[in-house]
Amino acid sequence: VLGLAVTACGNDSAADRSSTGPNVVVTTNILGDIVRQVVGDQASVQVLMPLGADPHDFALSAKQADAMAKADLVVTNGAGIEEKMQSVIDRVAGDGVPVFTFADHVTMRGEDPHIWTDPLTLEPAVRAFGERAATLAGVDAAKIATQTATYAASLKQLDQSVRGTLAAIPADRRVLVTNHEVFGYFAARYDLRVLGAVIPSLTTDAQASAKDLEALAATIRDQHVAAIFAETTKPTKLAEALAKEVGSSVQVVELYTESLGKPGSSAATYVGMVQANADLIAGALGA
Ligand SMILES: [Zn+2]
């Protein structure tokens, strides 16, 4: 994991040096892809979280904190997901570095920070980011406006595609059991029911109790749930333990929850990632 992280950071730095324009620093790699699609060649984009990073527990290096302090614009998810970097974000914002927070531009579900799991929830924030990026010094605002419109349209297409993919799941099987409570927005949009989570919390920085797992296993058995959805950013051992506790043929399927997939994989972009998750969910829950 460390090797991958170092490689990913190295690649980002190399790409940054060859780019021009204002310097945009983005926290999560999911938002990093979105920001790159919107700004195109009009800004240099540095993404702080490498592939596989869990945004709840990722902490900045001193060098990354310095990059944030020198940015022309810092882009965050917000709503508390950047738990271990929030103090640095607050400090650079206090020092006058502009910060654009995606969560400030969406309709929130309570305090759930996982806004990217539903492309339509995210779409207004993408448009707001495009408007903000177009005001950066030295950019071609018209070009960014065009790129923003194109990308926002691709999110609407993604929604239609996901809807079509998930239509294959019968009503009585539209149930999600996940590793932590990450798919609230996705479930609400696509008519799925979140039955429970191995870690019954909106953060991965919480504990699963043996008693809770036993109760969840019983519910999974009673309702003949076909799959437990683990996540690529966390070990699958808790989900495997739950599957063992269920004791039937329940599958453990890893989804791309809080990080993009590797370059060249179907989940290497945000749009690809959401579709890949829909394909995996339909594959696991479909009749
Ligand atoms: Zn989370």
Short mmCIF file of C-alpha atoms and ligand atoms in Angstrom, two decimals:
data_model
loop_
_atom_site.label_atom_id
_atom_site.label_comp_id
_atom_site.label_asym_id
_atom_site.label_seq_id
_atom_site.Cartn_x
_atom_site.Cartn_y
_atom_site.Cartn_z
CA VAL A 1 0.00 0.00 0.00
CA LEU A 2 2.81 2.37 0.87
CA GLY A 3 4.54 1.65 -2.46
CA LEU A 4 1.36 2.45 -4.35
CA ALA A 5 0.89 5.66 -2.36
CA VAL A 6 4.43 6.87 -3.08
CA THR A 7 4.07 6.05 -6.79
CA ALA A 8 0.73 7.83 -7.02
CA CYS A 9 2.11 10.97 -5.33
CA GLY A 10 5.17 10.90 -7.57
CA ASN A 11 3.04 10.73 -10.69
CA ASP A 12 0.91 13.61 -9.48
CA SER A 13 3.96 15.78 -8.81
CA ALA A 14 5.39 15.05 -12.25
CA ALA A 15 2.08 15.96 -13.89
CA ASP A 16 1.85 19.16 -11.87
CA ARG A 17 5.23 20.42 -12.98
CA SER A 18 4.30 20.06 -16.64
CA SER A 19 1.04 21.97 -16.16
CA THR A 20 0.54 25.69 -16.06
CA GLY A 21 -2.07 28.07 -14.73
CA PRO A 22 -3.35 28.42 -11.19
CA ASN A 23 -2.54 25.75 -8.67
CA VAL A 24 -5.57 23.81 -7.42
CA VAL A 25 -5.06 21.38 -4.52
CA VAL A 26 -7.78 18.75 -3.99
CA THR A 27 -8.23 16.48 -0.95
CA THR A 28 -9.86 13.23 -2.19
CA ASN A 29 -8.88 11.42 -5.39
CA ILE A 30 -12.58 11.14 -6.38
CA LEU A 31 -12.96 14.93 -6.35
CA GLY A 32 -9.51 15.11 -7.95
CA ASP A 33 -10.83 13.39 -11.07
CA ILE A 34 -13.89 15.65 -11.17
CA VAL A 35 -11.80 18.80 -10.74
CA ARG A 36 -9.45 17.68 -13.55
CA GLN A 37 -12.39 17.04 -15.88
CA VAL A 38 -13.79 20.52 -15.18
CA VAL A 39 -10.59 22.58 -15.35
CA GLY A 40 -8.90 20.55 -18.11
CA ASP A 41 -5.62 22.22 -19.09
CA GLN A 42 -6.56 25.54 -17.47
CA ALA A 43 -5.07 24.77 -14.05
CA SER A 44 -2.49 22.57 -12.39
CA VAL A 45 -4.29 20.05 -10.16
CA GLN A 46 -2.62 18.30 -7.25
CA VAL A 47 -4.54 15.50 -5.52
CA LEU A 48 -3.55 14.80 -1.92
CA MET A 49 -5.08 11.38 -1.22
CA PRO A 50 -3.43 8.54 -3.15
CA LEU A 51 -5.42 5.63 -4.57
CA GLY A 52 -6.77 3.43 -1.80
CA ALA A 53 -6.70 6.16 0.85
CA ASP A 54 -9.56 6.28 3.36
CA PRO A 55 -10.60 9.96 3.58
CA HIS A 56 -11.73 9.48 7.18
CA ASP A 57 -8.23 8.60 8.37
CA PHE A 58 -5.86 10.11 5.79
CA ALA A 59 -3.44 12.61 7.34
CA LEU A 60 -1.35 15.15 5.40
CA SER A 61 2.42 15.06 5.21
CA ALA A 62 4.25 18.30 6.04
CA LYS A 63 4.96 18.73 2.32
CA GLN A 64 1.27 18.32 1.44
CA ALA A 65 0.24 20.82 4.14
CA ASP A 66 2.73 23.23 2.59
CA ALA A 67 1.24 22.65 -0.89
CA MET A 68 -2.18 23.44 0.55
CA ALA A 69 -0.90 26.65 2.12
CA LYS A 70 0.51 27.78 -1.27
CA ALA A 71 -2.55 26.80 -3.37
CA ASP A 72 -4.55 29.30 -5.42
CA LEU A 73 -7.61 27.21 -4.53
CA VAL A 74 -8.09 24.30 -2.13
CA VAL A 75 -10.96 21.92 -2.95
CA THR A 76 -12.47 19.77 -0.21
CA ASN A 77 -15.42 17.39 0.14
CA GLY A 78 -16.27 18.80 3.56
CA ALA A 79 -19.09 17.72 5.91
CA GLY A 80 -16.42 16.31 8.16
CA ILE A 81 -15.05 13.52 5.98
CA GLU A 82 -11.49 14.88 5.95
CA GLU A 83 -11.32 14.10 9.67
CA LYS A 84 -7.54 14.06 10.03
CA MET A 85 -6.79 17.08 7.80
CA GLN A 86 -9.54 19.44 8.91
CA SER A 87 -7.27 21.38 11.26
CA VAL A 88 -4.88 22.13 8.38
CA ILE A 89 -7.77 23.10 6.07
CA ASP A 90 -9.07 25.47 8.76
CA ARG A 91 -5.62 26.95 9.28
CA VAL A 92 -4.93 27.68 5.60
CA ALA A 93 -8.45 29.07 5.19
CA GLY A 94 -7.77 31.32 8.18
CA ASP A 95 -4.56 32.46 6.46
CA GLY A 96 -6.60 33.55 3.43
CA VAL A 97 -6.25 30.61 1.03
CA PRO A 98 -9.55 30.24 -0.88
CA VAL A 99 -11.30 26.94 -0.11
CA PHE A 100 -14.13 25.48 -2.21
CA THR A 101 -16.16 22.86 -0.32
CA PHE A 102 -18.36 20.53 -2.41
CA ALA A 103 -20.67 19.73 0.51
CA ASP A 104 -21.65 23.42 0.74
CA HIS A 105 -23.36 23.12 -2.66
CA VAL A 106 -25.46 19.96 -2.31
CA THR A 107 -28.64 18.99 -0.51
CA MET A 108 -27.25 17.13 2.49
CA ARG A 109 -28.85 14.07 4.07
CA GLY A 110 -28.33 14.89 7.74
CA GLU A 111 -24.61 14.83 8.51
CA ASP A 112 -23.75 12.19 5.91
CA PRO A 113 -20.59 13.36 4.06
CA HIS A 114 -20.71 10.65 1.31
CA ILE A 115 -22.23 13.02 -1.25
CA TRP A 116 -20.37 11.57 -4.26
CA THR A 117 -22.14 8.21 -4.14
CA ASP A 118 -25.07 9.82 -5.99
CA PRO A 119 -24.14 11.70 -9.19
CA LEU A 120 -27.30 13.82 -9.09
CA THR A 121 -26.59 14.95 -5.52
CA LEU A 122 -23.12 15.99 -6.67
CA GLU A 123 -24.13 17.68 -9.93
CA PRO A 124 -25.03 21.14 -8.50
CA ALA A 125 -21.70 21.18 -6.65
CA VAL A 126 -19.87 20.37 -9.90
CA ARG A 127 -21.60 23.33 -11.56
CA ALA A 128 -20.77 25.59 -8.59
CA PHE A 129 -17.16 24.44 -8.72
CA GLY A 130 -17.02 25.21 -12.46
CA GLU A 131 -18.26 28.74 -11.75
CA ARG A 132 -15.65 29.18 -9.03
CA ALA A 133 -12.82 27.76 -11.16
CA ALA A 134 -13.75 30.12 -14.01
CA THR A 135 -12.92 33.07 -11.70
CA LEU A 136 -9.32 31.91 -11.10
CA ALA A 137 -6.71 34.31 -12.45
CA GLY A 138 -5.37 33.52 -15.90
CA VAL A 139 -7.89 30.86 -16.94
CA ASP A 140 -10.07 30.78 -20.05
CA ALA A 141 -13.44 31.13 -18.29
CA ALA A 142 -15.46 30.22 -21.38
CA LYS A 143 -13.49 27.01 -21.82
CA ILE A 144 -14.08 26.02 -18.19
CA ALA A 145 -17.79 26.81 -18.57
CA THR A 146 -17.99 24.50 -21.60
CA GLN A 147 -16.09 21.73 -19.83
CA THR A 148 -18.32 22.10 -16.77
CA ALA A 149 -21.49 21.81 -18.85
CA THR A 150 -20.13 18.74 -20.65
CA TYR A 151 -19.16 17.07 -17.41
CA ALA A 152 -22.44 17.93 -15.66
CA ALA A 153 -24.29 16.39 -18.63
CA SER A 154 -22.19 13.23 -18.26
CA LEU A 155 -23.38 12.96 -14.65
CA LYS A 156 -27.00 13.01 -15.82
CA GLN A 157 -26.17 10.28 -18.34
CA LEU A 158 -24.46 8.32 -15.58
CA ASP A 159 -27.62 8.56 -13.47
CA GLN A 160 -29.69 7.14 -16.32
CA SER A 161 -27.20 4.36 -16.90
CA VAL A 162 -27.07 3.41 -13.20
CA ARG A 163 -30.88 3.43 -13.06
CA GLY A 164 -30.96 1.03 -16.02
CA THR A 165 -28.34 -1.26 -14.49
CA LEU A 166 -30.09 -1.46 -11.12
CA ALA A 167 -33.49 -2.09 -12.74
CA ALA A 168 -32.39 -5.73 -12.98
CA ILE A 169 -32.66 -6.12 -9.18
CA PRO A 170 -36.09 -7.33 -8.01
CA ALA A 171 -37.88 -5.21 -5.37
CA ASP A 172 -37.37 -7.74 -2.55
CA ARG A 173 -33.61 -7.88 -3.17
CA ARG A 174 -32.91 -4.13 -3.26
CA VAL A 175 -31.06 -4.27 0.05
CA LEU A 176 -27.56 -3.05 0.94
CA VAL A 177 -25.38 -4.32 3.77
CA THR A 178 -22.13 -2.36 3.68
CA ASN A 179 -18.89 -2.09 5.61
CA HIS A 180 -19.69 1.38 6.99
CA GLU A 181 -22.66 3.65 6.27
CA VAL A 182 -21.33 4.97 2.98
CA PHE A 183 -24.21 4.52 0.47
CA GLY A 184 -27.01 6.61 2.00
CA TYR A 185 -27.25 9.02 -0.97
CA PHE A 186 -26.93 6.20 -3.52
CA ALA A 187 -29.60 4.11 -1.78
CA ALA A 188 -32.02 7.03 -1.51
CA ARG A 189 -31.59 7.91 -5.20
CA TYR A 190 -31.88 4.37 -6.56
CA ASP A 191 -34.55 2.91 -4.33
CA LEU A 192 -32.35 0.59 -2.31
CA ARG A 193 -32.74 -0.07 1.40
CA VAL A 194 -29.71 0.13 3.69
CA LEU A 195 -30.27 -2.84 5.99
CA GLY A 196 -27.18 -2.36 8.09
CA ALA A 197 -23.41 -1.89 8.18
CA VAL A 198 -20.59 -3.91 9.68
CA ILE A 199 -19.37 -0.66 11.23
CA PRO A 200 -22.71 1.01 12.09
CA SER A 201 -21.40 4.53 11.60
CA LEU A 202 -20.94 7.29 9.00
CA THR A 203 -17.20 7.07 9.68
CA THR A 204 -14.79 4.15 9.36
CA ASP A 205 -13.18 5.47 12.54
CA ALA A 206 -15.67 3.56 14.72
CA GLN A 207 -15.95 0.08 16.16
CA ALA A 208 -18.05 -2.94 15.26
CA SER A 209 -19.31 -4.78 18.33
CA ALA A 210 -19.71 -8.56 18.44
CA LYS A 211 -23.30 -8.09 19.61
CA ASP A 212 -24.14 -5.77 16.68
CA LEU A 213 -22.54 -8.21 14.21
CA GLU A 214 -24.56 -11.13 15.59
CA ALA A 215 -27.78 -9.12 15.26
CA LEU A 216 -26.89 -8.06 11.70
CA ALA A 217 -26.03 -11.66 10.78
CA ALA A 218 -29.45 -12.77 12.02
CA THR A 219 -31.17 -10.04 9.96
CA ILE A 220 -29.18 -11.06 6.86
CA ARG A 221 -30.24 -14.70 7.36
CA ASP A 222 -33.89 -13.81 7.99
CA GLN A 223 -34.10 -11.61 4.91
CA HIS A 224 -32.02 -13.89 2.64
CA VAL A 225 -29.65 -11.06 1.75
CA ALA A 226 -27.36 -12.14 -1.08
CA ALA A 227 -24.30 -9.97 -0.49
CA ILE A 228 -22.27 -8.00 2.03
CA PHE A 229 -20.52 -5.07 0.36
CA ALA A 230 -16.98 -4.47 1.58
CA GLU A 231 -14.85 -1.55 0.37
CA THR A 232 -11.58 -1.27 -1.51
CA THR A 233 -10.22 1.26 0.99
CA LYS A 234 -10.49 -1.09 3.99
CA PRO A 235 -9.53 -4.69 4.79
CA THR A 236 -12.41 -7.11 4.11
CA LYS A 237 -11.87 -9.10 7.31
CA LEU A 238 -14.88 -7.71 9.21
CA ALA A 239 -17.18 -8.36 6.25
CA GLU A 240 -15.71 -11.88 5.95
CA ALA A 241 -16.32 -12.44 9.67
CA LEU A 242 -19.92 -11.30 9.25
CA ALA A 243 -20.37 -13.64 6.25
CA LYS A 244 -19.02 -16.50 8.35
CA GLU A 245 -21.44 -15.60 11.16
CA VAL A 246 -24.33 -15.64 8.66
CA GLY A 247 -23.17 -19.09 7.71
CA SER A 248 -25.05 -19.35 4.42
CA SER A 249 -24.02 -18.57 0.87
CA VAL A 250 -23.86 -14.78 1.34
CA GLN A 251 -21.13 -13.28 -0.87
CA VAL A 252 -18.62 -10.58 0.10
CA VAL A 253 -18.25 -8.09 -2.78
CA GLU A 254 -15.81 -5.16 -2.68
CA LEU A 255 -17.11 -1.81 -3.91
CA TYR A 256 -15.23 1.39 -4.73
CA THR A 257 -16.52 3.44 -1.83
CA GLU A 258 -14.10 6.25 -0.99
CA SER A 259 -11.32 5.98 -3.58
CA LEU A 260 -11.06 5.57 -7.33
CA GLY A 261 -9.74 2.29 -8.74
CA LYS A 262 -6.31 1.82 -10.29
CA PRO A 263 -5.43 3.53 -13.59
CA GLY A 264 -6.73 1.44 -16.49
CA SER A 265 -9.46 -0.17 -14.35
CA SER A 266 -13.14 0.51 -14.98
CA ALA A 267 -13.19 2.56 -11.75
CA ALA A 268 -10.26 4.82 -12.68
CA THR A 269 -12.59 7.82 -13.10
CA TYR A 270 -15.50 9.02 -10.97
CA VAL A 271 -18.04 8.18 -13.68
CA GLY A 272 -16.45 4.76 -14.20
CA MET A 273 -16.38 4.12 -10.47
CA VAL A 274 -20.09 4.81 -9.93
CA GLN A 275 -21.01 2.61 -12.90
CA ALA A 276 -18.63 -0.14 -11.71
CA ASN A 277 -20.35 -0.11 -8.31
CA ALA A 278 -23.78 -0.31 -9.95
CA ASP A 279 -22.59 -3.25 -12.07
CA LEU A 280 -21.19 -5.03 -8.99
CA ILE A 281 -24.35 -4.40 -6.95
CA ALA A 282 -26.65 -5.56 -9.76
CA GLY A 283 -24.43 -8.61 -10.29
CA ALA A 284 -24.58 -9.55 -6.62
CA LEU A 285 -28.25 -8.78 -5.92
CA GLY A 286 -29.84 -9.47 -9.31
CA ALA A 287 -32.04 -12.53 -9.69
ZN ZN B 1 -17.07 7.02 4.80
#
